[in-house]
mmCIF file of N, CA and C in Angstrom:
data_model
loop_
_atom_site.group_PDB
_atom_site.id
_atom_site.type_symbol
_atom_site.label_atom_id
_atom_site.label_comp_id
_atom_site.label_asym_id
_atom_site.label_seq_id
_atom_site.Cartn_x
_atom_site.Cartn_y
_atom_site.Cartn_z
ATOM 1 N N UNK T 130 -15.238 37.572 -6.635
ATOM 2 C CA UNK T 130 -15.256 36.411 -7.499
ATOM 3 C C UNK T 130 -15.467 35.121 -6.734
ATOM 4 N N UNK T 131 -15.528 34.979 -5.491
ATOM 5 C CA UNK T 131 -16.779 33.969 -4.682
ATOM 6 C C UNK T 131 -15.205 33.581 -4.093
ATOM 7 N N UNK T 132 -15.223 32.070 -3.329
ATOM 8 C CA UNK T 132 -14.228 31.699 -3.010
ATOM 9 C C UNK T 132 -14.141 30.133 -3.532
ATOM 10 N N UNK T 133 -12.596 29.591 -3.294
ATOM 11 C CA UNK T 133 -12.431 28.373 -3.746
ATOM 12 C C UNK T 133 -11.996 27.472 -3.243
ATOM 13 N N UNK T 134 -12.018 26.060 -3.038
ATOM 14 C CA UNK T 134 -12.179 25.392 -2.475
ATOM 15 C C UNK T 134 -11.463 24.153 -3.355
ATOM 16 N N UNK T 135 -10.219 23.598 -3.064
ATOM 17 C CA UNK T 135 -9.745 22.354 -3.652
ATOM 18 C C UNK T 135 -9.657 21.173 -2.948
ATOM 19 N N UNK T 136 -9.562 20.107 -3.270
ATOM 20 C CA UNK T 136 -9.456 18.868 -2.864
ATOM 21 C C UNK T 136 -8.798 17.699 -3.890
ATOM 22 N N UNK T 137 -8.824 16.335 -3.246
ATOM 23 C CA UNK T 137 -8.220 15.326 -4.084
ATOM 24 C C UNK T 137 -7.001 15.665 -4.140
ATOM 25 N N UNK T 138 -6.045 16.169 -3.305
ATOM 26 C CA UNK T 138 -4.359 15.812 -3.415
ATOM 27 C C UNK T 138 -4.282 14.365 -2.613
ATOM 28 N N UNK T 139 -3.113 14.159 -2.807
ATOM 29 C CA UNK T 139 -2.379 13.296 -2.069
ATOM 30 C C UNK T 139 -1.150 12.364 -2.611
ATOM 31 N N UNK T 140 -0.406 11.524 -1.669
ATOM 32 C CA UNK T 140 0.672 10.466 -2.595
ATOM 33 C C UNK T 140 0.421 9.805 -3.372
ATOM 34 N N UNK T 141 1.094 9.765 -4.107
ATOM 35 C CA UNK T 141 0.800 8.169 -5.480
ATOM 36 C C UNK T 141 2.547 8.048 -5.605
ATOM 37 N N UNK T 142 2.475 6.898 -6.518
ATOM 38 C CA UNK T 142 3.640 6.295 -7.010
ATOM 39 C C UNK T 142 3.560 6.844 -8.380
ATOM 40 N N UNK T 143 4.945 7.107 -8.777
ATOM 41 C CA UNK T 143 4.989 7.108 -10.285
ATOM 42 C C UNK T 143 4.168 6.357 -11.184
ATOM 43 N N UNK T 144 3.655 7.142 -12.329
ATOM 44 C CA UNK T 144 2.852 6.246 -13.178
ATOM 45 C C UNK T 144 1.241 6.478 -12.529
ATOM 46 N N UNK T 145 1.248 6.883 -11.346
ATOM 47 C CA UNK T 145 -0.099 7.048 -10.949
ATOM 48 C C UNK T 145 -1.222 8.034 -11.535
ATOM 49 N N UNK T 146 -2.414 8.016 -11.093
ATOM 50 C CA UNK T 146 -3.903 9.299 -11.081
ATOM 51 C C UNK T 146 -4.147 9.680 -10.036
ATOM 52 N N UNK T 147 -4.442 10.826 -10.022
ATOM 53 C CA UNK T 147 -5.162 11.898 -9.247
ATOM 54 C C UNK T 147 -6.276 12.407 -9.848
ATOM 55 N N UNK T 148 -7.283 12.715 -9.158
ATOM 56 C CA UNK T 148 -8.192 14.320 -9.680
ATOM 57 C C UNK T 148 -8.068 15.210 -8.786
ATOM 58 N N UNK T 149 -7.895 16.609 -8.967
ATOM 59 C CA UNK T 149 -8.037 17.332 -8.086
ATOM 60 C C UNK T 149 -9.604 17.639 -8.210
ATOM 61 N N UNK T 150 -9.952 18.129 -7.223
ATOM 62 C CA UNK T 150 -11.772 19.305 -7.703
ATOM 63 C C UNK T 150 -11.251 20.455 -6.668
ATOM 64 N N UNK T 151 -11.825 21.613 -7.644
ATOM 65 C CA UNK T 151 -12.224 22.529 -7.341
ATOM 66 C C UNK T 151 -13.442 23.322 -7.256
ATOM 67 N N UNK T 152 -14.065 23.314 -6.213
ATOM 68 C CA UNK T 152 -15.460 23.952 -5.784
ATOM 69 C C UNK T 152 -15.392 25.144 -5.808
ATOM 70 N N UNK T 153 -16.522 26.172 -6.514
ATOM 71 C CA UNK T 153 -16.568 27.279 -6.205
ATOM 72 C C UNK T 153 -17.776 27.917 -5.754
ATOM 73 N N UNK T 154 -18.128 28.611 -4.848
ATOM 74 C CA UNK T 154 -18.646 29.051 -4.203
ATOM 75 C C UNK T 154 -19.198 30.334 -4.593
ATOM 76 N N UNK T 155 -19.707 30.576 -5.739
ATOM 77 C CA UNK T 155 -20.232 32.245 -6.714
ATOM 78 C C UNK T 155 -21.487 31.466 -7.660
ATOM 79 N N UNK T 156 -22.350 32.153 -7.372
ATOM 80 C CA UNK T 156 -23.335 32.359 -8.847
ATOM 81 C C UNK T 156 -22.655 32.304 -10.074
ATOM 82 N N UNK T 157 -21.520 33.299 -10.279
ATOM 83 C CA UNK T 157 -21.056 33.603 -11.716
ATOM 84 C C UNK T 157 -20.000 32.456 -11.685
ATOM 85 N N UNK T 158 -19.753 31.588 -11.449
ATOM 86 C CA UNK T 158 -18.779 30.173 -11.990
ATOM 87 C C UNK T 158 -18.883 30.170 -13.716
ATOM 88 N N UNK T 159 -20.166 29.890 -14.038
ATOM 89 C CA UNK T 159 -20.057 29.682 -15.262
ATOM 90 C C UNK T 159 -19.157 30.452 -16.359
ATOM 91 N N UNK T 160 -19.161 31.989 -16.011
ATOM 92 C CA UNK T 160 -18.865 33.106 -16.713
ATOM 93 C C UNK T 160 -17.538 32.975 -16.518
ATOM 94 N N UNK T 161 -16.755 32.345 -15.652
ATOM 95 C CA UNK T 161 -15.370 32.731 -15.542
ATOM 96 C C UNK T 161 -14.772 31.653 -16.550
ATOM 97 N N UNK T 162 -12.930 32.184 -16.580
ATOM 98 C CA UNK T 162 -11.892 31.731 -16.988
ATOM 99 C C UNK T 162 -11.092 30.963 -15.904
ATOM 100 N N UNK T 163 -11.107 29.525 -15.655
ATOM 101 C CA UNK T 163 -10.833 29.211 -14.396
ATOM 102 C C UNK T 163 -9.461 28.212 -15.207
ATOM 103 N N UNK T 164 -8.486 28.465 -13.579
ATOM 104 C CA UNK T 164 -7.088 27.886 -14.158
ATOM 105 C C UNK T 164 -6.967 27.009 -12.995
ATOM 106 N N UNK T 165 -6.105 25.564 -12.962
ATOM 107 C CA UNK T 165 -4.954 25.159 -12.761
ATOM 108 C C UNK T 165 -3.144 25.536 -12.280
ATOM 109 N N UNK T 166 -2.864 25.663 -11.287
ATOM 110 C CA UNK T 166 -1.641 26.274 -11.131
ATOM 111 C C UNK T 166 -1.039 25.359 -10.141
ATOM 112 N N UNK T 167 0.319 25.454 -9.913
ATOM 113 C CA UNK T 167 0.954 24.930 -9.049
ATOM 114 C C UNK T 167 2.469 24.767 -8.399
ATOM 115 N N UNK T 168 2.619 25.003 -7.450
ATOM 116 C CA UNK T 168 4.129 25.320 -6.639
ATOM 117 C C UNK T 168 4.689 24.563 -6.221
ATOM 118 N N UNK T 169 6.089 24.476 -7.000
ATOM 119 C CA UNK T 169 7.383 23.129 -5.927
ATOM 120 C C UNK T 169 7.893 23.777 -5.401
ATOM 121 N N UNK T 170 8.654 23.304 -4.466
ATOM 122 C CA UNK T 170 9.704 23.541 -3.671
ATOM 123 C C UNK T 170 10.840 24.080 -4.354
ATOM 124 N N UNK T 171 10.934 25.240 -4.478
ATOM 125 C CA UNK T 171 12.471 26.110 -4.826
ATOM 126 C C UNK T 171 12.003 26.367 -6.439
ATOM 127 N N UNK T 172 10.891 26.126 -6.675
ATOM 128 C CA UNK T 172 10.251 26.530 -7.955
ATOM 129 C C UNK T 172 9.126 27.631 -8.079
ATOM 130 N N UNK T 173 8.823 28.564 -9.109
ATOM 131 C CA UNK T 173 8.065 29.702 -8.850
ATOM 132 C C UNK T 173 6.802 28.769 -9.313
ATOM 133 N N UNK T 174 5.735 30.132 -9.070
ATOM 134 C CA UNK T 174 4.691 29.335 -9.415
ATOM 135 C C UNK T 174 4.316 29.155 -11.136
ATOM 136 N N UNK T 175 3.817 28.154 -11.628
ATOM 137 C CA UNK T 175 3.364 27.363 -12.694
ATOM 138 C C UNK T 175 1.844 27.097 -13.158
ATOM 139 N N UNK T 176 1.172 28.296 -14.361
ATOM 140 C CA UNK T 176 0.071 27.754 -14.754
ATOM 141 C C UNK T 176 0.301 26.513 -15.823
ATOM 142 N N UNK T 177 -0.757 25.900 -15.498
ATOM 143 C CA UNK T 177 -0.534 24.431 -16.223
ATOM 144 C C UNK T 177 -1.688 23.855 -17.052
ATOM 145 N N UNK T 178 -3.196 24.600 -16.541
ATOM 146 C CA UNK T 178 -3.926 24.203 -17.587
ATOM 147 C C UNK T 178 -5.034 25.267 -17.279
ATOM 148 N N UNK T 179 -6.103 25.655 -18.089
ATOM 149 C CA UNK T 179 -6.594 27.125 -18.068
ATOM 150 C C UNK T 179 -8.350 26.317 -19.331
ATOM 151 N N UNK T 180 -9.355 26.630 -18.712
ATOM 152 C CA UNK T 180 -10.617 26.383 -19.265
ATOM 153 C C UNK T 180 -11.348 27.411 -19.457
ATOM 154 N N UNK T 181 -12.142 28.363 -20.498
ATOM 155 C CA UNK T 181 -12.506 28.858 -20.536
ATOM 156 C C UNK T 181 -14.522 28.723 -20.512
ATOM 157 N N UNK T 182 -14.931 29.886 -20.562
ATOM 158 C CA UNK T 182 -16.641 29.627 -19.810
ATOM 159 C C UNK T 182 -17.500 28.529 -20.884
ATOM 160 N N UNK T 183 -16.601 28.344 -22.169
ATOM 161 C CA UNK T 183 -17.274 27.824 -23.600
ATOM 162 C C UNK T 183 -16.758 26.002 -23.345
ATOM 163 N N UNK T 184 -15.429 25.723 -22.572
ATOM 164 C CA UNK T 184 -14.816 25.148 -22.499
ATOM 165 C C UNK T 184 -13.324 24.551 -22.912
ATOM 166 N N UNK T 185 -13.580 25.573 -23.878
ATOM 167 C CA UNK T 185 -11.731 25.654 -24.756
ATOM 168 C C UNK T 185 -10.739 25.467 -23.574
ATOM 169 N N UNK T 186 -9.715 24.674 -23.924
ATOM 170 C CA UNK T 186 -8.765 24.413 -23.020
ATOM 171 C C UNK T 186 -7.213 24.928 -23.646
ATOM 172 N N UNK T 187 -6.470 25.143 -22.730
ATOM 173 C CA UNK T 187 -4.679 24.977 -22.574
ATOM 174 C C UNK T 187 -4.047 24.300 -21.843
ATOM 175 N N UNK T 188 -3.140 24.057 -22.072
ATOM 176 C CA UNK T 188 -2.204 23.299 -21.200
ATOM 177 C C UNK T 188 -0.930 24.065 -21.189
ATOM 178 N N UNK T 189 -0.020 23.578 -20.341
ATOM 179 C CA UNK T 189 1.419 23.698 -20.027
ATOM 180 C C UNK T 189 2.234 22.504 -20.950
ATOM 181 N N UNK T 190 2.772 23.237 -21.647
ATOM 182 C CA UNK T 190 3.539 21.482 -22.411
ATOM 183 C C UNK T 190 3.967 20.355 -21.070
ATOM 184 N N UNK T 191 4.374 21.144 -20.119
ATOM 185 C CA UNK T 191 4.858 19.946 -18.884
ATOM 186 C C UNK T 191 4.082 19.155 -19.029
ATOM 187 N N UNK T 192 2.540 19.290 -18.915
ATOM 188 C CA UNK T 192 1.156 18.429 -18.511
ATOM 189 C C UNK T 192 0.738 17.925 -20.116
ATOM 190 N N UNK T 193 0.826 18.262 -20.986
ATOM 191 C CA UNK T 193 -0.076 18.188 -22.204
ATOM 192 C C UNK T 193 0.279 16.816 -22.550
ATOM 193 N N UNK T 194 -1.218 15.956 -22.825
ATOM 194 C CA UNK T 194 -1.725 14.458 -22.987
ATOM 195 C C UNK T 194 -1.461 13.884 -21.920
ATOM 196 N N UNK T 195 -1.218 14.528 -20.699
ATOM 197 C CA UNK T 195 -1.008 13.848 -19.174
ATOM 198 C C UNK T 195 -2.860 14.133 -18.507
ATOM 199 N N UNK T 196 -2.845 15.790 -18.526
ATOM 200 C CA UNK T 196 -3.720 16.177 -17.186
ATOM 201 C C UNK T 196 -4.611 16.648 -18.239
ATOM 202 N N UNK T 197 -6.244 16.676 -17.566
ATOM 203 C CA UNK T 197 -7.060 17.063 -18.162
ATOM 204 C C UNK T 197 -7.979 17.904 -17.635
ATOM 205 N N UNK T 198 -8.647 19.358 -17.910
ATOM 206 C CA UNK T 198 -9.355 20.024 -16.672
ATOM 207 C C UNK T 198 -10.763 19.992 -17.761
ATOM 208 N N UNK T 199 -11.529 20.346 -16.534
ATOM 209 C CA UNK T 199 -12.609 20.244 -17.149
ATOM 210 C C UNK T 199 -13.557 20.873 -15.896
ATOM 211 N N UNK T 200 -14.995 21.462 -16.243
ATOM 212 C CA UNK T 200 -15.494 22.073 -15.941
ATOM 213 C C UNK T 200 -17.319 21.622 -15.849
ATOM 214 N N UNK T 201 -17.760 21.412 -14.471
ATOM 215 C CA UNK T 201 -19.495 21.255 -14.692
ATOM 216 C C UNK T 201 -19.986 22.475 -14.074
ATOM 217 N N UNK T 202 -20.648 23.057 -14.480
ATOM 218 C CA UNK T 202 -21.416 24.393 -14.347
ATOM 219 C C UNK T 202 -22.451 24.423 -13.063
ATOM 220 N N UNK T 203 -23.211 22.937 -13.597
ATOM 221 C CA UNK T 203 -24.229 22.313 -12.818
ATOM 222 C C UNK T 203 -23.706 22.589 -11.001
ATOM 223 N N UNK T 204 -22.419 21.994 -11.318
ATOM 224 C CA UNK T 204 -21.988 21.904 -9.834
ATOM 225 C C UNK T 204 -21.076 22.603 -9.203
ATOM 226 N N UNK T 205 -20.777 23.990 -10.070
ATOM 227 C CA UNK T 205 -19.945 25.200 -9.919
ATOM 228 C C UNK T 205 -18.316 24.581 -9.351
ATOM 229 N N UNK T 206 -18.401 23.069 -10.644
ATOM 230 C CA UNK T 206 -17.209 22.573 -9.778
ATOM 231 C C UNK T 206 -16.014 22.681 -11.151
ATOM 232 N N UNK T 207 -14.476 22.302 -10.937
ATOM 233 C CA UNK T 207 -13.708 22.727 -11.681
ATOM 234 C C UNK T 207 -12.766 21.045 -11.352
ATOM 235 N N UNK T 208 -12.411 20.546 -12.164
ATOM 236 C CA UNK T 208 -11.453 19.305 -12.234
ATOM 237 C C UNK T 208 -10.314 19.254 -12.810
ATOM 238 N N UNK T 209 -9.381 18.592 -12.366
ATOM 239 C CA UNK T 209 -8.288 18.374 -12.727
ATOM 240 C C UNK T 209 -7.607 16.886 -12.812
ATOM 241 N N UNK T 210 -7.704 16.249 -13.607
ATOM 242 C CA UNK T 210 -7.727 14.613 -13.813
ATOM 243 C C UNK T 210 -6.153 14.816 -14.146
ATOM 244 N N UNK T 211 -5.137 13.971 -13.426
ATOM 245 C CA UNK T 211 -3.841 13.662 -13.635
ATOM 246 C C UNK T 211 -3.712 12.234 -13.820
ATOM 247 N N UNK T 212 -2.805 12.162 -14.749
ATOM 248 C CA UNK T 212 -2.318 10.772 -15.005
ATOM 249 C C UNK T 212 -1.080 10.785 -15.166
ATOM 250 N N UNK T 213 -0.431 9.531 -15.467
ATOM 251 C CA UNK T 213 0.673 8.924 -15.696
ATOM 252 C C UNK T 213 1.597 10.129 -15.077
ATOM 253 N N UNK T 214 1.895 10.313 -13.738
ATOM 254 C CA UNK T 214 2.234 11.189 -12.705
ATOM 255 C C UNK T 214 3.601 10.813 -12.471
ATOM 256 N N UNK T 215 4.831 12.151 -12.417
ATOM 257 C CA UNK T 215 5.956 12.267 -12.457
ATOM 258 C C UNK T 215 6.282 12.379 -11.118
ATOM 259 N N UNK T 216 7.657 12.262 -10.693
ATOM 260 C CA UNK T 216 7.884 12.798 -9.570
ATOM 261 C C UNK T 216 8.153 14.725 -9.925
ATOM 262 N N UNK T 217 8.127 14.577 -10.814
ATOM 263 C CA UNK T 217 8.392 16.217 -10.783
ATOM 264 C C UNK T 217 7.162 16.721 -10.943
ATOM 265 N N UNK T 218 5.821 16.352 -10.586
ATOM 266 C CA UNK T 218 4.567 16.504 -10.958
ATOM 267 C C UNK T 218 4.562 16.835 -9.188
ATOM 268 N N UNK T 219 5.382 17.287 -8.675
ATOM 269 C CA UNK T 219 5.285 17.095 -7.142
ATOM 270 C C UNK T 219 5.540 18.360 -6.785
ATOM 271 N N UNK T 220 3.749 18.978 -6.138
ATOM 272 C CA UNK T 220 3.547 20.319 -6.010
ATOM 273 C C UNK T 220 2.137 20.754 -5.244
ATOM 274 N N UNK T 221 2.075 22.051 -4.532
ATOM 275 C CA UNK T 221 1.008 22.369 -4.136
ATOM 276 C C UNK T 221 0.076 22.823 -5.561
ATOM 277 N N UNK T 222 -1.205 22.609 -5.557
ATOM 278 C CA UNK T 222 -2.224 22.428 -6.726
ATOM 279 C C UNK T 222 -3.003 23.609 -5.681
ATOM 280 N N UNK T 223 -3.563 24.691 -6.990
ATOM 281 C CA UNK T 223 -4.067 25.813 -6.668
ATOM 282 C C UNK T 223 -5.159 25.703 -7.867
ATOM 283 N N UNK T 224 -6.069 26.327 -7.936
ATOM 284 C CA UNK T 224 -7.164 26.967 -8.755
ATOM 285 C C UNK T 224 -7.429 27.807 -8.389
ATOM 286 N N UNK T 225 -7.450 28.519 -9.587
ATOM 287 C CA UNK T 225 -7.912 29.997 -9.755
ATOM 288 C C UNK T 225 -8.607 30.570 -10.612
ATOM 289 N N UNK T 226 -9.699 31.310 -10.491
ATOM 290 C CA UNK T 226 -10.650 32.246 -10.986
ATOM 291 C C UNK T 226 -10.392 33.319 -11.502
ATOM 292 N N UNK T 227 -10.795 33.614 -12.747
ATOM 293 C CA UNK T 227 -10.943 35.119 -13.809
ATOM 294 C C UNK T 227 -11.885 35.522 -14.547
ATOM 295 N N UNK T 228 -12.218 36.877 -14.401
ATOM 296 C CA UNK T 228 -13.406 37.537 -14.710
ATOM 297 C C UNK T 228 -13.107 37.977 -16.182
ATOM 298 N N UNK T 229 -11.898 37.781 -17.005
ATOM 299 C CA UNK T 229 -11.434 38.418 -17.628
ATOM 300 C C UNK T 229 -12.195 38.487 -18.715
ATOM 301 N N UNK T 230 -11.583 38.258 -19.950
ATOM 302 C CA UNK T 230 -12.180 38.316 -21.492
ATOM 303 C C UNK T 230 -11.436 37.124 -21.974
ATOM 304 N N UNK T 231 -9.811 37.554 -22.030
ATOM 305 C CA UNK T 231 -8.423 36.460 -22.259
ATOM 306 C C UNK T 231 -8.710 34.922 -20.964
ATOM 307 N N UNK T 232 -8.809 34.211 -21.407
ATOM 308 C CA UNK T 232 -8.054 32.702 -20.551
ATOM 309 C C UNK T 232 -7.249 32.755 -21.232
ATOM 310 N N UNK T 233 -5.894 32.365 -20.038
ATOM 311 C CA UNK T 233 -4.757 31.876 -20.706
ATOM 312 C C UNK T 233 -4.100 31.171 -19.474
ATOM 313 N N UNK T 234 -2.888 30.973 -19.182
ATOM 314 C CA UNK T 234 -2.076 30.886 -17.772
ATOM 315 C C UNK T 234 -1.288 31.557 -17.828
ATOM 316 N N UNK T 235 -1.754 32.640 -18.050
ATOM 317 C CA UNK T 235 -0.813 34.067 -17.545
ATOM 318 C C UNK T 235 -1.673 34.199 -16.049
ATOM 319 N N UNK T 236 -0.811 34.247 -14.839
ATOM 320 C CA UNK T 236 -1.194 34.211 -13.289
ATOM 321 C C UNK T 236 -2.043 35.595 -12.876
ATOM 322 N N UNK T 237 -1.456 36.628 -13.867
ATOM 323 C CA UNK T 237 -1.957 37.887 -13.456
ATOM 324 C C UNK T 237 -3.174 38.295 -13.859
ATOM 325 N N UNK T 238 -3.943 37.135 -14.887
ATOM 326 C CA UNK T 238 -5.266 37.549 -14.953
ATOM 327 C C UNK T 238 -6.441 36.967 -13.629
ATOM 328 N N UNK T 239 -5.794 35.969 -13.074
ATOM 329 C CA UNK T 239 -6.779 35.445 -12.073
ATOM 330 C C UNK T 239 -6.568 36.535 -10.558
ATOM 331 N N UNK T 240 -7.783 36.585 -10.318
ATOM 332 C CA UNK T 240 -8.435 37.331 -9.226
ATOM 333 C C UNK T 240 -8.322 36.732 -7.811
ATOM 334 N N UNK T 241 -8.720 35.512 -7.688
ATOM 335 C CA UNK T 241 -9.535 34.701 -6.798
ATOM 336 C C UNK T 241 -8.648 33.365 -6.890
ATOM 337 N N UNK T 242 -8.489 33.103 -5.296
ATOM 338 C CA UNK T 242 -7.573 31.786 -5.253
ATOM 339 C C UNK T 242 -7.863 30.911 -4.671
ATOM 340 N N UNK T 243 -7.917 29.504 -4.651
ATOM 341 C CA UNK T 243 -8.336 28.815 -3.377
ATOM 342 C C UNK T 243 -6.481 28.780 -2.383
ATOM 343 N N UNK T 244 -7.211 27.976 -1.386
ATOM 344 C CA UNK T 244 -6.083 27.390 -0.393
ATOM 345 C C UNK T 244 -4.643 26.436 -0.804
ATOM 346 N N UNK T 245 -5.120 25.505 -1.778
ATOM 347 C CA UNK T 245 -4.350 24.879 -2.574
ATOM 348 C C UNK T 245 -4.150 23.030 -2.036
ATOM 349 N N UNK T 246 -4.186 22.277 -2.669
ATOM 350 C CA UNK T 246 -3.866 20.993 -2.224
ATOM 351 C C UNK T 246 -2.520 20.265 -2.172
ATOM 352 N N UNK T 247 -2.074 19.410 -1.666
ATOM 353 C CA UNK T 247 -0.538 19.055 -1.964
ATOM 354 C C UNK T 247 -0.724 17.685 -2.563
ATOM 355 N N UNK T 248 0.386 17.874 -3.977
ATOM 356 C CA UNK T 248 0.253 15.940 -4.693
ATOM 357 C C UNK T 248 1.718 16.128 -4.470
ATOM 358 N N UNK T 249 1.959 14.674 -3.932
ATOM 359 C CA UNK T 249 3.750 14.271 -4.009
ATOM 360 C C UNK T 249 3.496 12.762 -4.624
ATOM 361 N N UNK T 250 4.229 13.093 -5.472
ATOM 362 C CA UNK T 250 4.366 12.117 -6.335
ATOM 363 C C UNK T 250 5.523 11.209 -5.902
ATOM 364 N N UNK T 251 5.804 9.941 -5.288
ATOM 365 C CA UNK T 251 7.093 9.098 -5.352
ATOM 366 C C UNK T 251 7.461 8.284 -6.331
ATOM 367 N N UNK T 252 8.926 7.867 -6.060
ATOM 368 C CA UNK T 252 9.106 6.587 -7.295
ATOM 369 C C UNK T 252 9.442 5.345 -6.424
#
């Protein structure tokens, strides 16, 4: 399922934006179910927003009317637009790839992971 490639972490202050991007590196980008995920400290991991190949979206209520993902085909790239940013929004940021049928953020359908980025959010 190719490999992945994130970027755009870093600090902000409460109240802040981020985008993450996620690059992927496969012919078949378009065809997949690509997710959003992410890990705190002493916390398991967390899907949070999930796009499917049509573009239908989910969210995590944590994120919902905060973060927005979105998807260009053109550029086999995958986004993650954060806003109005919590300190509990403070986590390694992963994307992940699925060949499946189902999108959802259930973790066990994605295949393919990138490295992951770190956002710490302060107040």
């Amino acid at each position: 399922q190719g490999r992945l490639a994130e970027s755009g972490g870093g600090s902000v202050q409460v109240g802040g934006s981020l985008t993450l991007t996620c690059e992927v590196i496969d012919y078949k980008f378009g065809s997949y179910c690509m997710g959003w995920f992410r890990l705190a400290p002493g916390k398991g991991r967390e899907g949070i927003a999930s796009i499917d190949k049509e573009g239908g979206t989910t969210y995590a209520d944590s994120v919902k009317g905060r973060f927005t993902i979105s998807r260009d085909s053109a550029k086999n790239t995958l986004y993650l637009e954060m806003n109005s940013l919590k300190v509990e929004d403070t986590a390694m940021y992963y994307c992940a790839a699925s060949e499946g049928v189902v999108c959802s953020l259930g973790q066990w359908l994605y295949k393919s992971w990138g490295q992951g980025t770190q956002v710490t959010v302060s107040s």
